[in-house]
GROMACS .gro file of C-alpha atoms in nm:
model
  302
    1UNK     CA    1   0.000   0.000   0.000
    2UNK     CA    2   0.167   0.295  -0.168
    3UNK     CA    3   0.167   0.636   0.086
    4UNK     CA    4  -0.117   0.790  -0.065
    5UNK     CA    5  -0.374   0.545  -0.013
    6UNK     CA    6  -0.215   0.512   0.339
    7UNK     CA    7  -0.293   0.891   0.341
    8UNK     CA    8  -0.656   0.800   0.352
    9UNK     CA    9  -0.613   0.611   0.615
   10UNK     CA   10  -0.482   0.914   0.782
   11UNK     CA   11  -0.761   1.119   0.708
   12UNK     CA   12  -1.004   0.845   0.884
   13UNK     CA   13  -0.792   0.893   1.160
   14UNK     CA   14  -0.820   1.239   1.219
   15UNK     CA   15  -1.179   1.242   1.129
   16UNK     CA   16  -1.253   0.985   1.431
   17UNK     CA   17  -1.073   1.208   1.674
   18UNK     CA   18  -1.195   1.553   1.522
   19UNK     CA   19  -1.554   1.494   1.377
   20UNK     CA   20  -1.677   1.202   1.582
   21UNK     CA   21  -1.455   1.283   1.873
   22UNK     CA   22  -1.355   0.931   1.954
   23UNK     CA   23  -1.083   0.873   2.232
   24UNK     CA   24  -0.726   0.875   2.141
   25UNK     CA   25  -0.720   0.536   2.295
   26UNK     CA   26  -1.003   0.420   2.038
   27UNK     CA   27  -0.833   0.566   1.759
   28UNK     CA   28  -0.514   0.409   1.784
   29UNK     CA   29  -0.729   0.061   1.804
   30UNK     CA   30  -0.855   0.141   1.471
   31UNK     CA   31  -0.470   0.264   1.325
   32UNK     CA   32  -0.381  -0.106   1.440
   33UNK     CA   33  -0.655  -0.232   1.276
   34UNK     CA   34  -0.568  -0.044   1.015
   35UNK     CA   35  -0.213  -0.082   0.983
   36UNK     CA   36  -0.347  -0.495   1.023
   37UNK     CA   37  -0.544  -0.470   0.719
   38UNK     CA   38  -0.253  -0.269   0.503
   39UNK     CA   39   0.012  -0.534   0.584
   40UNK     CA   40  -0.269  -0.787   0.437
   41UNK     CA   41  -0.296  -0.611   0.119
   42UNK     CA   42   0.089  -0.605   0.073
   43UNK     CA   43   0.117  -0.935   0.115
   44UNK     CA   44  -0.207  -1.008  -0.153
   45UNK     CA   45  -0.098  -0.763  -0.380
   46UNK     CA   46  -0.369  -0.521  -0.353
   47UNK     CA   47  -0.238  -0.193  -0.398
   48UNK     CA   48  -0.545   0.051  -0.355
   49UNK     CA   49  -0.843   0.002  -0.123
   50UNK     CA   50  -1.102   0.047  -0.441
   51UNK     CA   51  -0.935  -0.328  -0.578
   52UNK     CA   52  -1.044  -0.444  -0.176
   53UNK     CA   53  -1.310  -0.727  -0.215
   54UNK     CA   54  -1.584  -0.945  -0.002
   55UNK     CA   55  -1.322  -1.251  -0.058
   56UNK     CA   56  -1.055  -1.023   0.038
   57UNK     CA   57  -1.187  -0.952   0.332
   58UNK     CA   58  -1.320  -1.284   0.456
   59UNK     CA   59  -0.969  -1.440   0.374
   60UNK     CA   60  -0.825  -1.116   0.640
   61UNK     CA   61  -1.075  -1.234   0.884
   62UNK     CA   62  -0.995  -1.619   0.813
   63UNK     CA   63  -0.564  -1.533   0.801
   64UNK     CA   64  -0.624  -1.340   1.146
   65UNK     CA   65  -0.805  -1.649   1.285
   66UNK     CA   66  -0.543  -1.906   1.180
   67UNK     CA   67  -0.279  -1.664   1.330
   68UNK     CA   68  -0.450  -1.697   1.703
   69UNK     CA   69  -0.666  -1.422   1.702
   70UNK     CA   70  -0.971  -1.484   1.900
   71UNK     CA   71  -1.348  -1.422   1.762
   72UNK     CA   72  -1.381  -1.083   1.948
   73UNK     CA   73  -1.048  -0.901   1.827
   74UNK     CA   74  -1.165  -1.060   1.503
   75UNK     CA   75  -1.501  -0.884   1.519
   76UNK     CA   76  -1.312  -0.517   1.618
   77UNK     CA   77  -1.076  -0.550   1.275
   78UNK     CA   78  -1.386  -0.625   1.074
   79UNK     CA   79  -1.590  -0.336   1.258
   80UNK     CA   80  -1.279  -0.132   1.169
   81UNK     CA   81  -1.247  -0.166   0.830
   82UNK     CA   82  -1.568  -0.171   0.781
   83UNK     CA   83  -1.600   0.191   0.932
   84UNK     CA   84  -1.305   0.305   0.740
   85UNK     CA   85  -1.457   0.180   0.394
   86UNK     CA   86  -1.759   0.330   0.479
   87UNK     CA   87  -1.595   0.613   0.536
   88UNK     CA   88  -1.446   0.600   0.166
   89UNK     CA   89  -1.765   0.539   0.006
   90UNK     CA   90  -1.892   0.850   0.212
   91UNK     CA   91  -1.548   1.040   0.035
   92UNK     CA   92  -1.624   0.926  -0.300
   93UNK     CA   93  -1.314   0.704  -0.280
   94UNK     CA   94  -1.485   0.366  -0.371
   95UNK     CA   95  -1.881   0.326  -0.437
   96UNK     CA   96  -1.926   0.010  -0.279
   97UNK     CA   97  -1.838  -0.131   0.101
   98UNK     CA   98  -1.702  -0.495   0.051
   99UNK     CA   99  -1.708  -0.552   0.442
  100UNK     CA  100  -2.102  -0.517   0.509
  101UNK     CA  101  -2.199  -0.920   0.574
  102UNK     CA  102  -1.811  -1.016   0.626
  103UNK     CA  103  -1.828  -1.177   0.977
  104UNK     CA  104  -1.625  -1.345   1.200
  105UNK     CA  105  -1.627  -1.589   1.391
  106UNK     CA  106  -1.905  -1.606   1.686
  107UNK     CA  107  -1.743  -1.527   2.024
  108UNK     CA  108  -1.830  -1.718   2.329
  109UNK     CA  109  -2.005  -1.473   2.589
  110UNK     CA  110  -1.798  -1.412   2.875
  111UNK     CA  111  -1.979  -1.266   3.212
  112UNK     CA  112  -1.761  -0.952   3.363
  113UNK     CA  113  -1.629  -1.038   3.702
  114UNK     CA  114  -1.811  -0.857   3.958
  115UNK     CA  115  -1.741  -0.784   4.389
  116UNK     CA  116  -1.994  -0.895   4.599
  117UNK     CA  117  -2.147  -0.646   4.850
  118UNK     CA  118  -2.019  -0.688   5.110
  119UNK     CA  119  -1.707  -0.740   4.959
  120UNK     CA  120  -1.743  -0.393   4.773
  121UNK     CA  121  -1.816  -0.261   5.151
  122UNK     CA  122  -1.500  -0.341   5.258
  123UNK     CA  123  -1.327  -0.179   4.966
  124UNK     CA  124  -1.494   0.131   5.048
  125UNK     CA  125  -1.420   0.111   5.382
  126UNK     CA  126  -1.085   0.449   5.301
  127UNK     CA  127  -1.028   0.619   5.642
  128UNK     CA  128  -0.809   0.885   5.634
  129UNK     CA  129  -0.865   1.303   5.647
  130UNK     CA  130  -0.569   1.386   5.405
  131UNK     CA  131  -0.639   1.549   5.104
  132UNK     CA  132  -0.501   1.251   4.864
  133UNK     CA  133  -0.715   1.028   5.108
  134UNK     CA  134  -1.048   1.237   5.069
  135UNK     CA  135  -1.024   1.223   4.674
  136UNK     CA  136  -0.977   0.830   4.656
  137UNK     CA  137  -1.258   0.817   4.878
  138UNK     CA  138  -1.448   0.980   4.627
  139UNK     CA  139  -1.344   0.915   4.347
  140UNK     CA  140  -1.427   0.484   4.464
  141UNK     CA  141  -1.762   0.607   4.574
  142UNK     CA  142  -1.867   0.762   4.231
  143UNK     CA  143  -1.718   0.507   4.065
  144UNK     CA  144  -1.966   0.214   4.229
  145UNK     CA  145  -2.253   0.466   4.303
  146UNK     CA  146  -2.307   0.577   3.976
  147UNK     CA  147  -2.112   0.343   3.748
  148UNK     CA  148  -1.933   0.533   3.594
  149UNK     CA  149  -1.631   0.444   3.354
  150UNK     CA  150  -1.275   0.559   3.371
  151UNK     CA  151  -1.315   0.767   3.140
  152UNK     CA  152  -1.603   0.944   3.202
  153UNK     CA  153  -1.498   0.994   3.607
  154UNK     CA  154  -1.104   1.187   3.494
  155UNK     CA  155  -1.356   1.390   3.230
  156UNK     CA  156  -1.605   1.521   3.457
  157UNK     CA  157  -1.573   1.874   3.509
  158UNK     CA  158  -1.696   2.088   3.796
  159UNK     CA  159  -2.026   2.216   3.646
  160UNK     CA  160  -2.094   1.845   3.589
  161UNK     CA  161  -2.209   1.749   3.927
  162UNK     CA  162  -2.532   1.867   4.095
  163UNK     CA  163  -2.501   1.780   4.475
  164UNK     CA  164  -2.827   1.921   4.606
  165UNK     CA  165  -3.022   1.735   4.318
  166UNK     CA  166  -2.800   1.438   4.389
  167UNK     CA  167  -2.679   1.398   3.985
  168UNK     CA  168  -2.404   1.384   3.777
  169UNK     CA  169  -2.380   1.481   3.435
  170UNK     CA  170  -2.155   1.223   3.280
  171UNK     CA  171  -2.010   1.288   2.860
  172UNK     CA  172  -1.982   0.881   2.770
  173UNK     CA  173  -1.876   0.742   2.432
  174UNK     CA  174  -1.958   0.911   2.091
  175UNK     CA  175  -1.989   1.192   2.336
  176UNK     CA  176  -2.326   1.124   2.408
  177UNK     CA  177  -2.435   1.251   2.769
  178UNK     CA  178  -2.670   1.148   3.019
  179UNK     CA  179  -2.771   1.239   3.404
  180UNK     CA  180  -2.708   0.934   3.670
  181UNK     CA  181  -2.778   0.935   4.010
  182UNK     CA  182  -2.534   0.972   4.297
  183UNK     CA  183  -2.610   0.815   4.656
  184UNK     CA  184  -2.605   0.955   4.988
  185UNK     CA  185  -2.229   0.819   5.082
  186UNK     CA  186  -2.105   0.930   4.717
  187UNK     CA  187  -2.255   1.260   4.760
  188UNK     CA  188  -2.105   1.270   5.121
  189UNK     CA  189  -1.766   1.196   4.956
  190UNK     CA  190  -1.763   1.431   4.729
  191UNK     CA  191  -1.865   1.715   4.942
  192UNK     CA  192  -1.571   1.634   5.147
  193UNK     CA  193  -1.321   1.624   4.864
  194UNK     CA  194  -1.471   1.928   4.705
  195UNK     CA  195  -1.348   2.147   5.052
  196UNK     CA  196  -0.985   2.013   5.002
  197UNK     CA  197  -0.916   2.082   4.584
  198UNK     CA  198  -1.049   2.409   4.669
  199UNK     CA  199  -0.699   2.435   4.841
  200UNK     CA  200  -0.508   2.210   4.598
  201UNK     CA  201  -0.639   2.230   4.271
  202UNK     CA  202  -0.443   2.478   3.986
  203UNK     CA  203  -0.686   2.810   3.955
  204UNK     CA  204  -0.807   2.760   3.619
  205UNK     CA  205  -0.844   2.400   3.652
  206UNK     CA  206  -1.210   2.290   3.575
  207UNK     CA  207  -1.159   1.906   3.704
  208UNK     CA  208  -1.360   1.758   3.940
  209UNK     CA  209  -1.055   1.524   4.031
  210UNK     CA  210  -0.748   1.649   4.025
  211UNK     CA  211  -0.309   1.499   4.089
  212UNK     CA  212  -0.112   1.652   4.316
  213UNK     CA  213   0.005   1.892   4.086
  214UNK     CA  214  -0.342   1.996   4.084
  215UNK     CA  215  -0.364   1.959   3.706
  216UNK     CA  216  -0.671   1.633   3.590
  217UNK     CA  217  -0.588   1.331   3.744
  218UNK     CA  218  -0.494   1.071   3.496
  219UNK     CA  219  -0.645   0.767   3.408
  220UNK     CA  220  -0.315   0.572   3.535
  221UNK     CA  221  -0.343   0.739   3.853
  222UNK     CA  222  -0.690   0.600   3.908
  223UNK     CA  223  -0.635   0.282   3.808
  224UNK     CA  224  -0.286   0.259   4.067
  225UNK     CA  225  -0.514   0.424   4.338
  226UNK     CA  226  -0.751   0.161   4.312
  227UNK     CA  227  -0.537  -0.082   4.323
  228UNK     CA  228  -0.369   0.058   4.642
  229UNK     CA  229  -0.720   0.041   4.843
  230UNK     CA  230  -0.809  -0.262   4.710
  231UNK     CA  231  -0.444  -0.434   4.890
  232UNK     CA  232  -0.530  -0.229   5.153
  233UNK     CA  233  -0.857  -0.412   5.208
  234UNK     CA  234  -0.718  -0.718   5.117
  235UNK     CA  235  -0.867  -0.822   4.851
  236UNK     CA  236  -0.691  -1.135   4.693
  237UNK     CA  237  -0.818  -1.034   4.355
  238UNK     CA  238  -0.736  -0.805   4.113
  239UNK     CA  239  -0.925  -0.485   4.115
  240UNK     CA  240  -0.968  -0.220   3.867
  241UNK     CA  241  -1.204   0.083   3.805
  242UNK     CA  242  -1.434  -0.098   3.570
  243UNK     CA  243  -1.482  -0.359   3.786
  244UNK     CA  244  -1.684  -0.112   4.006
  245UNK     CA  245  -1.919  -0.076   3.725
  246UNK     CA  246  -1.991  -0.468   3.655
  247UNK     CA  247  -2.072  -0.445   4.031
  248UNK     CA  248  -2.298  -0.148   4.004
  249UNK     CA  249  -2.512  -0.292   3.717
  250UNK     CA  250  -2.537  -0.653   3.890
  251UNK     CA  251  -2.591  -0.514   4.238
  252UNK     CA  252  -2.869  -0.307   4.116
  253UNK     CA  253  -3.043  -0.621   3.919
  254UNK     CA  254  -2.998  -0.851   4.202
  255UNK     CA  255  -3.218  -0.584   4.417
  256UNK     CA  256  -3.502  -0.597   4.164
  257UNK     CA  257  -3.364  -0.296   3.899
  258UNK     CA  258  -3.552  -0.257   3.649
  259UNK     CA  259  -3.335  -0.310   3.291
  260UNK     CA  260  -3.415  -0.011   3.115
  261UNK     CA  261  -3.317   0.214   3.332
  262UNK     CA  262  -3.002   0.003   3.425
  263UNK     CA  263  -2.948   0.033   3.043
  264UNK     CA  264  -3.005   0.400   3.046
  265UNK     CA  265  -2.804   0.436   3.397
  266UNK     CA  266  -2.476   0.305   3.228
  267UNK     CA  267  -2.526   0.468   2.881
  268UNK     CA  268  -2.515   0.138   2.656
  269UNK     CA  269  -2.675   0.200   2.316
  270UNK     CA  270  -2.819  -0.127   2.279
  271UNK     CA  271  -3.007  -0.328   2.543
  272UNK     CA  272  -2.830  -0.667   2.453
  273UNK     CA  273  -2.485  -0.532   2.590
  274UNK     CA  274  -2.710  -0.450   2.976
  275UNK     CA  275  -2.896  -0.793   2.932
  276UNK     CA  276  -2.506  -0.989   3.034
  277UNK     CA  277  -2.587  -0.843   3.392
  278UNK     CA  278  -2.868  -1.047   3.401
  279UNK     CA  279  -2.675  -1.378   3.335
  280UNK     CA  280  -2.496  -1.249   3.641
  281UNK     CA  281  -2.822  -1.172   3.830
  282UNK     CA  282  -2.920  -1.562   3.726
  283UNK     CA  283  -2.577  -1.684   3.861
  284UNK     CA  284  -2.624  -1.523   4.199
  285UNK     CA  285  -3.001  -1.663   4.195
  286UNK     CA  286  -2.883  -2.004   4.146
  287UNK     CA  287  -2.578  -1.980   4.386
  288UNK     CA  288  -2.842  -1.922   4.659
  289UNK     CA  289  -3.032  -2.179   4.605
  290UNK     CA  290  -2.803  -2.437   4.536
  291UNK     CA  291  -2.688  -2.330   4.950
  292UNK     CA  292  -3.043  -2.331   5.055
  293UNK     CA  293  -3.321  -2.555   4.877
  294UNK     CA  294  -3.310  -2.848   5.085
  295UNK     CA  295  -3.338  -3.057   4.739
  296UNK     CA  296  -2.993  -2.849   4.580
  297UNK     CA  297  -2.779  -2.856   4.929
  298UNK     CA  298  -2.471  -3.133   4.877
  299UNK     CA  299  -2.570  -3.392   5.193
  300UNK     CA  300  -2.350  -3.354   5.461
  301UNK     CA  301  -2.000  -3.568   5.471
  302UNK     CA  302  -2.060  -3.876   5.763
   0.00000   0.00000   0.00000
């Protein structure tokens, strides 16, 4: 692939991260893809993306499986190209989108790992009065309160968050927005944390959570924080921000949540990516009752 059809490729690029205002992060996922799909074409000869074909395609997707690749990085490529040839159809590059109907293989489900209650108690559980100390504490009780990604929690920005209405105003992907609720401890939290950036935040910084340069905490930062409280508590699993939000959805089913608003809550698109928390909700149901219907329970060892 000669440098100006790579230069295409290019322009994608920038268009995801200027006109659709994708995440860096999700735009170098589709430049891998990308640069994926390019070595392909060397190696086939292709030298243009218009001489790019359905066969093509499903031999990239069949190539990437032999290699290892499993069904769900599979799945991204194809999404990728297929966004970037729609793209050139859109530019008046090519007229037709070989990818639409390529598939790949069908990926087996796999349910999010999720803390228990009382388990995300004791995670929660941060005592300390020091400023650093304060934020965590807040930052862990948004996360599980509201459900919030990583993302979305270093973006929010001061006028985001309503404390008196109990709300937060989160920008998610595609930056769509929507209002969540935050509970009584969260709102406690961040209250608390609010009185110490006033004293350790940068002037003219709008971030709700801030480093101790008092410049937007980082996404690292959260994620090593997290990990900190959760070896604190000692928790003999791994923990990471997300995992607060696998717990919020299935904690919220398991008490009777209704799915819609679940769906709406976490700001999935589609209803089919909310309905996996129900799998969960199922698991717990049948954990319990494989402990207490006198029919399930194991009989005891003589």
């Amino acid at each position: 692939m000669d440098s100006a059809e790579w230069l295409k490729a290019e322009r994608f690029l920038a268009h995801l991260q200027l006109e659709r205002r994708l995440s860096s992060h999700t735009a170098s996922a589709y430049r891998r893809d990308l640069v994926c799909l390019a070595g392909f074409c060397d190696r086939e000869g292709i030298c243009a993306w218009r001489e790019l074909k359905v066969h093509h395609l499903r031999r990239f997707a069949a190539m990437s499986h032999g290699g290892g690749l499993n069904p769900r990085s599979i799945q991204r490529r194809l999404s990728g190209a297929r966004s970037f040839l729609r793209y050139l159809v859109r530019e008046g590059e090519i007229t037709v989108n070989p990818g639409v109907g390529v598939s790949a293989p069908r990926a087996a489900r796999r349910l999010p790992t999720t803390l228990d209650v009382d388990q995300m108690g004791r995670l929660l559980e941060i005592r300390g009065d020091d400023p650093v100390t304060v934020r965590d504490r807040a930052m862990l009780e948004l996360l599980y309160s509201s459900g919030l990604r990583l993302a979305e929690l270093v973006g929010l920005e001061l006028g985001d968050i309503d404390l008196a209405d109990g709300l937060v105003r989160v920008t998610g992907k595609g930056r769509k927005t929507r209002l969540v609720p935050v509970g009584r401890r969260a709102r406690e939290a961040v209250t608390a944390w609010l009185h110490q950036r006033a004293g350790t935040a940068a002037p003219e910084e709008r971030a709700v959570f801030t480093g101790v340069r008092g410049r937007r905490i980082s996404p690292r930062t959260v994620q090593s924080r997290v990990s900190h409280w959760a070896r604190r508590s000692g928790m003999g699993q791994r923990v990471h921000p997300h995992l607060f939000r696998h717990s919020f959805a299935s904690h919220l089913l398991e008490s009777g949540g209704d799915l819609r608003g679940v769906q709406e809550m976490l700001g999935h698109a589609n209803i089919s990516t909310t309905q996996i928390y129900t799998h969960l909700d199922f698991q717990h149901l049948a954990q319990v009752y494989d402990k207490a219907h006198p029919r399930a329970r194991k009989p005891a060892k003589s």
